[in-house]
Amino acid sequence: MTFSVLARDPQSGAIGAAAATGSLCVGGWVIRGNPNAGMSASQGAKPSTMWGEDVLTLMAAGSSAHAAINAVTQSDSGAEYRQLAALDLQGNGAIYTGKNNGNARGGRWEKDLVVSGNLLTDLKVLDVMVDTMQGSKACFEEKLIETLVAAQQAGGDHRGLLSASLLVFRPDTPPLTLRIDYHETPLTALQRLYEQYQDSDYQRWLTTLPTRENPER
């Protein structure tokens, strides 16, 4: 019921995720992040929020994305109804997709990039997401949003969309969390919310706040 993208920008050190779904509150259900571990997306017909959190805990302790996903998914009797993607701080990704998540389901991963989805109209949606993320010349946050838009234009969630979200961690700015929990056009609403985030007064205020690089500002 969802498509998501996890990415790392090796130039800036940013890590981020974006997701959209035909149900409510995708930001609360699906994407998780830890600047000491990486990013995760836990989704599917019966998503487990614990999966998304547990895989980050394992990666923070030193596990690779692949090893962490294997450890989390092997002991869950409901695993065939779930999907889990992870990206570690080295830019290595992994995906698990249970067989009971619709016919068009799966994921793609490249260095610094993981995309995944279930109940899609077509698996070509995943290829479009990879091409958009890798081909965009926009800034990191805008690339993530553009990838969601491209996915929906390629078919996306076969039910349409109701929610969208963006989560980004940078060393030199506070975390960015934008959520559209219920909207008839959530991607348009997410784009507009990001435009408000870019307001000059808001950006000046952000420069006064603590960051990982300057925690005592």
Tab-separated table of C-alpha atoms in Angstrom:
chain	number	residue	atom	x	y	z
A	1	MET	CA	0.000	0.000	0.000
A	2	THR	CA	3.062	2.184	0.069
A	3	PHE	CA	6.168	3.290	-1.797
A	4	SER	CA	9.257	4.719	-0.145
A	5	VAL	CA	12.801	5.878	-0.828
A	6	LEU	CA	15.817	5.828	1.494
A	7	ALA	CA	18.951	7.702	0.466
A	8	ARG	CA	22.344	8.990	1.542
A	9	ASP	CA	24.187	12.026	0.172
A	10	PRO	CA	27.918	11.261	0.527
A	11	GLN	CA	28.908	14.870	-0.235
A	12	SER	CA	26.943	16.487	2.600
A	13	GLY	CA	26.584	13.533	4.967
A	14	ALA	CA	22.787	13.793	4.830
A	15	ILE	CA	20.579	10.735	5.144
A	16	GLY	CA	16.870	10.803	4.432
A	17	ALA	CA	13.656	9.045	3.570
A	18	ALA	CA	10.354	9.844	1.914
A	19	ALA	CA	7.186	7.802	1.584
A	20	ALA	CA	3.608	7.983	0.341
A	21	THR	CA	0.610	5.697	0.736
A	22	GLY	CA	-3.093	5.306	0.054
A	23	SER	CA	-3.770	5.145	3.782
A	24	LEU	CA	-3.323	7.530	6.745
A	25	CYS	CA	-0.209	8.782	8.502
A	26	VAL	CA	2.592	7.260	6.429
A	27	GLY	CA	5.155	9.304	8.357
A	28	GLY	CA	4.121	7.724	11.615
A	29	TRP	CA	3.809	4.194	10.304
A	30	VAL	CA	6.621	3.753	7.820
A	31	ILE	CA	9.809	5.795	7.893
A	32	ARG	CA	12.324	5.898	10.716
A	33	GLY	CA	15.823	7.310	11.007
A	34	ASN	CA	18.788	7.536	13.341
A	35	PRO	CA	21.819	9.671	12.460
A	36	ASN	CA	23.969	7.085	14.253
A	37	ALA	CA	22.511	4.168	12.297
A	38	GLY	CA	20.775	5.016	8.996
A	39	MET	CA	17.231	4.945	7.667
A	40	SER	CA	14.446	2.381	7.519
A	41	ALA	CA	11.019	1.933	5.952
A	42	SER	CA	8.675	-0.665	7.455
A	43	GLN	CA	5.530	-1.122	5.400
A	44	GLY	CA	3.249	-3.740	3.885
A	45	ALA	CA	-0.210	-5.216	4.336
A	46	LYS	CA	0.386	-5.534	8.112
A	47	PRO	CA	3.324	-3.212	8.816
A	48	SER	CA	5.385	-3.570	11.985
A	49	THR	CA	6.659	-0.339	13.503
A	50	MET	CA	8.933	-2.517	15.656
A	51	TRP	CA	10.696	-3.799	12.548
A	52	GLY	CA	11.661	-0.279	11.501
A	53	GLU	CA	12.945	0.574	14.957
A	54	ASP	CA	14.697	-2.749	15.619
A	55	VAL	CA	16.658	-2.660	12.375
A	56	LEU	CA	17.998	0.798	13.295
A	57	THR	CA	19.028	-0.462	16.739
A	58	LEU	CA	21.005	-3.276	15.141
A	59	MET	CA	22.672	-0.989	12.614
A	60	ALA	CA	23.606	1.471	15.373
A	61	ALA	CA	25.330	-1.440	17.117
A	62	GLY	CA	27.388	-2.173	14.007
A	63	SER	CA	25.297	-4.528	11.866
A	64	SER	CA	25.083	-3.947	8.141
A	65	ALA	CA	21.689	-3.243	6.616
A	66	HIS	CA	21.592	-6.766	5.182
A	67	ALA	CA	22.476	-8.465	8.469
A	68	ALA	CA	20.043	-6.302	10.427
A	69	ILE	CA	17.134	-7.074	8.108
A	70	ASN	CA	17.872	-10.790	8.239
A	71	ALA	CA	17.902	-10.728	12.033
A	72	VAL	CA	14.643	-8.777	12.326
A	73	THR	CA	12.595	-10.675	9.763
A	74	GLN	CA	13.551	-14.293	10.455
A	75	SER	CA	11.666	-14.798	13.715
A	76	ASP	CA	8.317	-13.099	12.898
A	77	SER	CA	5.453	-15.436	11.999
A	78	GLY	CA	3.700	-12.512	10.262
A	79	ALA	CA	6.683	-11.713	8.055
A	80	GLU	CA	4.950	-12.619	4.795
A	81	TYR	CA	2.563	-9.662	5.321
A	82	ARG	CA	5.361	-7.150	5.839
A	83	GLN	CA	8.054	-5.297	3.919
A	84	LEU	CA	11.233	-3.772	5.327
A	85	ALA	CA	13.923	-1.628	3.719
A	86	ALA	CA	17.089	-0.331	5.368
A	87	LEU	CA	20.060	1.842	4.438
A	88	ASP	CA	23.123	1.962	6.668
A	89	LEU	CA	25.605	4.818	7.099
A	90	GLN	CA	28.000	3.250	4.589
A	91	GLY	CA	25.306	3.569	1.925
A	92	ASN	CA	24.573	-0.155	1.758
A	93	GLY	CA	20.935	-1.156	1.453
A	94	ALA	CA	18.769	-4.216	1.876
A	95	ILE	CA	15.100	-5.123	1.412
A	96	TYR	CA	12.795	-7.867	2.604
A	97	THR	CA	9.377	-8.310	0.969
A	98	GLY	CA	6.856	-10.885	2.180
A	99	LYS	CA	4.828	-12.691	-0.474
A	100	ASN	CA	1.453	-11.520	0.891
A	101	ASN	CA	1.866	-7.875	-0.117
A	102	GLY	CA	0.111	-7.806	-3.485
A	103	ASN	CA	1.325	-8.923	-6.886
A	104	ALA	CA	3.363	-5.793	-7.706
A	105	ARG	CA	5.761	-5.620	-4.785
A	106	GLY	CA	9.501	-5.457	-4.241
A	107	GLY	CA	12.438	-3.128	-4.173
A	108	ARG	CA	15.602	-1.888	-5.846
A	109	TRP	CA	18.885	-0.845	-4.311
A	110	GLU	CA	21.993	0.922	-5.531
A	111	LYS	CA	24.863	2.465	-3.599
A	112	ASP	CA	23.367	5.121	-1.276
A	113	LEU	CA	19.801	4.358	-2.410
A	114	VAL	CA	16.958	1.954	-1.620
A	115	VAL	CA	13.420	2.109	-3.041
A	116	SER	CA	10.583	-0.260	-2.167
A	117	GLY	CA	6.849	-0.634	-2.615
A	118	ASN	CA	3.860	-2.922	-2.354
A	119	LEU	CA	0.378	-3.023	-3.894
A	120	LEU	CA	1.813	-0.995	-6.773
A	121	THR	CA	0.214	-0.695	-10.181
A	122	ASP	CA	3.406	-2.005	-11.794
A	123	LEU	CA	6.980	-2.794	-10.772
A	124	LYS	CA	8.210	-0.183	-13.246
A	125	VAL	CA	7.343	2.330	-10.510
A	126	LEU	CA	10.452	1.162	-8.649
A	127	ASP	CA	12.698	1.680	-11.677
A	128	VAL	CA	11.295	5.180	-12.176
A	129	MET	CA	12.094	5.986	-8.549
A	130	VAL	CA	15.730	4.919	-8.961
A	131	ASP	CA	16.108	6.872	-12.212
A	132	THR	CA	14.565	10.010	-10.709
A	133	MET	CA	16.676	9.983	-7.552
A	134	GLN	CA	19.893	9.366	-9.475
A	135	GLY	CA	19.117	11.765	-12.316
A	136	SER	CA	17.777	14.787	-10.427
A	137	LYS	CA	19.950	17.891	-10.109
A	138	ALA	CA	17.908	19.280	-7.201
A	139	CYS	CA	19.046	19.448	-3.584
A	140	PHE	CA	18.805	16.275	-1.499
A	141	GLU	CA	15.427	17.043	0.093
A	142	GLU	CA	13.878	18.030	-3.219
A	143	LYS	CA	15.205	14.866	-4.872
A	144	LEU	CA	13.351	12.772	-2.314
A	145	ILE	CA	10.085	14.617	-2.958
A	146	GLU	CA	10.591	14.483	-6.729
A	147	THR	CA	11.053	10.724	-6.469
A	148	LEU	CA	7.663	10.338	-4.787
A	149	VAL	CA	6.015	12.491	-7.449
A	150	ALA	CA	7.626	10.486	-10.247
A	151	ALA	CA	6.512	7.231	-8.622
A	152	GLN	CA	2.899	8.351	-8.487
A	153	GLN	CA	3.005	9.603	-12.063
A	154	ALA	CA	4.284	6.161	-13.086
A	155	GLY	CA	1.322	4.490	-11.402
A	156	GLY	CA	2.201	4.485	-7.713
A	157	ASP	CA	-0.228	3.027	-5.196
A	158	HIS	CA	-3.132	1.548	-7.169
A	159	ARG	CA	-5.672	3.095	-4.734
A	160	GLY	CA	-4.357	6.652	-5.023
A	161	LEU	CA	-2.689	8.515	-2.157
A	162	LEU	CA	-3.805	9.960	1.176
A	163	SER	CA	-0.551	10.717	3.029
A	164	ALA	CA	3.109	11.562	2.396
A	165	SER	CA	6.168	12.314	4.488
A	166	LEU	CA	9.806	13.415	4.427
A	167	LEU	CA	12.516	12.827	7.053
A	168	VAL	CA	16.088	14.142	6.686
A	169	PHE	CA	19.092	14.275	8.998
A	170	ARG	CA	22.032	16.569	8.237
A	171	PRO	CA	25.106	17.146	10.437
A	172	ASP	CA	24.787	20.936	10.191
A	173	THR	CA	21.023	21.498	10.595
A	174	PRO	CA	18.278	20.257	12.930
A	175	PRO	CA	16.331	17.210	11.718
A	176	LEU	CA	13.652	17.889	9.114
A	177	THR	CA	10.359	16.048	9.572
A	178	LEU	CA	7.448	16.964	7.296
A	179	ARG	CA	4.197	14.978	7.389
A	180	ILE	CA	0.957	15.148	5.472
A	181	ASP	CA	-1.205	12.707	7.398
A	182	TYR	CA	-4.453	13.021	5.412
A	183	HIS	CA	-5.006	14.961	2.198
A	184	GLU	CA	-6.660	14.457	-1.183
A	185	THR	CA	-3.388	15.457	-2.893
A	186	PRO	CA	-0.699	14.713	-0.299
A	187	LEU	CA	2.294	15.098	-2.597
A	188	THR	CA	1.210	18.588	-3.617
A	189	ALA	CA	0.667	19.406	0.058
A	190	LEU	CA	4.118	18.033	0.920
A	191	GLN	CA	5.714	20.189	-1.773
A	192	ARG	CA	3.936	23.277	-0.405
A	193	LEU	CA	4.978	22.458	3.153
A	194	TYR	CA	8.594	22.129	2.031
A	195	GLU	CA	8.314	25.538	0.350
A	196	GLN	CA	7.194	26.984	3.691
A	197	TYR	CA	10.160	25.302	5.368
A	198	GLN	CA	12.411	27.243	2.978
A	199	ASP	CA	11.003	30.606	4.131
A	200	SER	CA	13.922	32.951	4.807
A	201	ASP	CA	12.800	33.906	8.316
A	202	TYR	CA	12.366	30.274	9.270
A	203	GLN	CA	15.765	29.397	7.833
A	204	ARG	CA	17.430	32.198	9.800
A	205	TRP	CA	15.851	30.868	12.984
A	206	LEU	CA	17.138	27.367	12.212
A	207	THR	CA	20.712	28.684	12.162
A	208	THR	CA	20.369	29.581	15.866
A	209	LEU	CA	19.504	26.001	16.940
A	210	PRO	CA	21.770	23.176	18.116
A	211	THR	CA	22.973	20.674	15.526
A	212	ARG	CA	25.077	17.534	15.642
A	213	GLU	CA	28.070	19.583	14.477
A	214	ASN	CA	27.378	22.382	16.985
A	215	PRO	CA	25.344	20.908	19.877
A	216	GLU	CA	25.839	23.860	22.242
A	217	ARG	CA	24.747	26.657	19.928
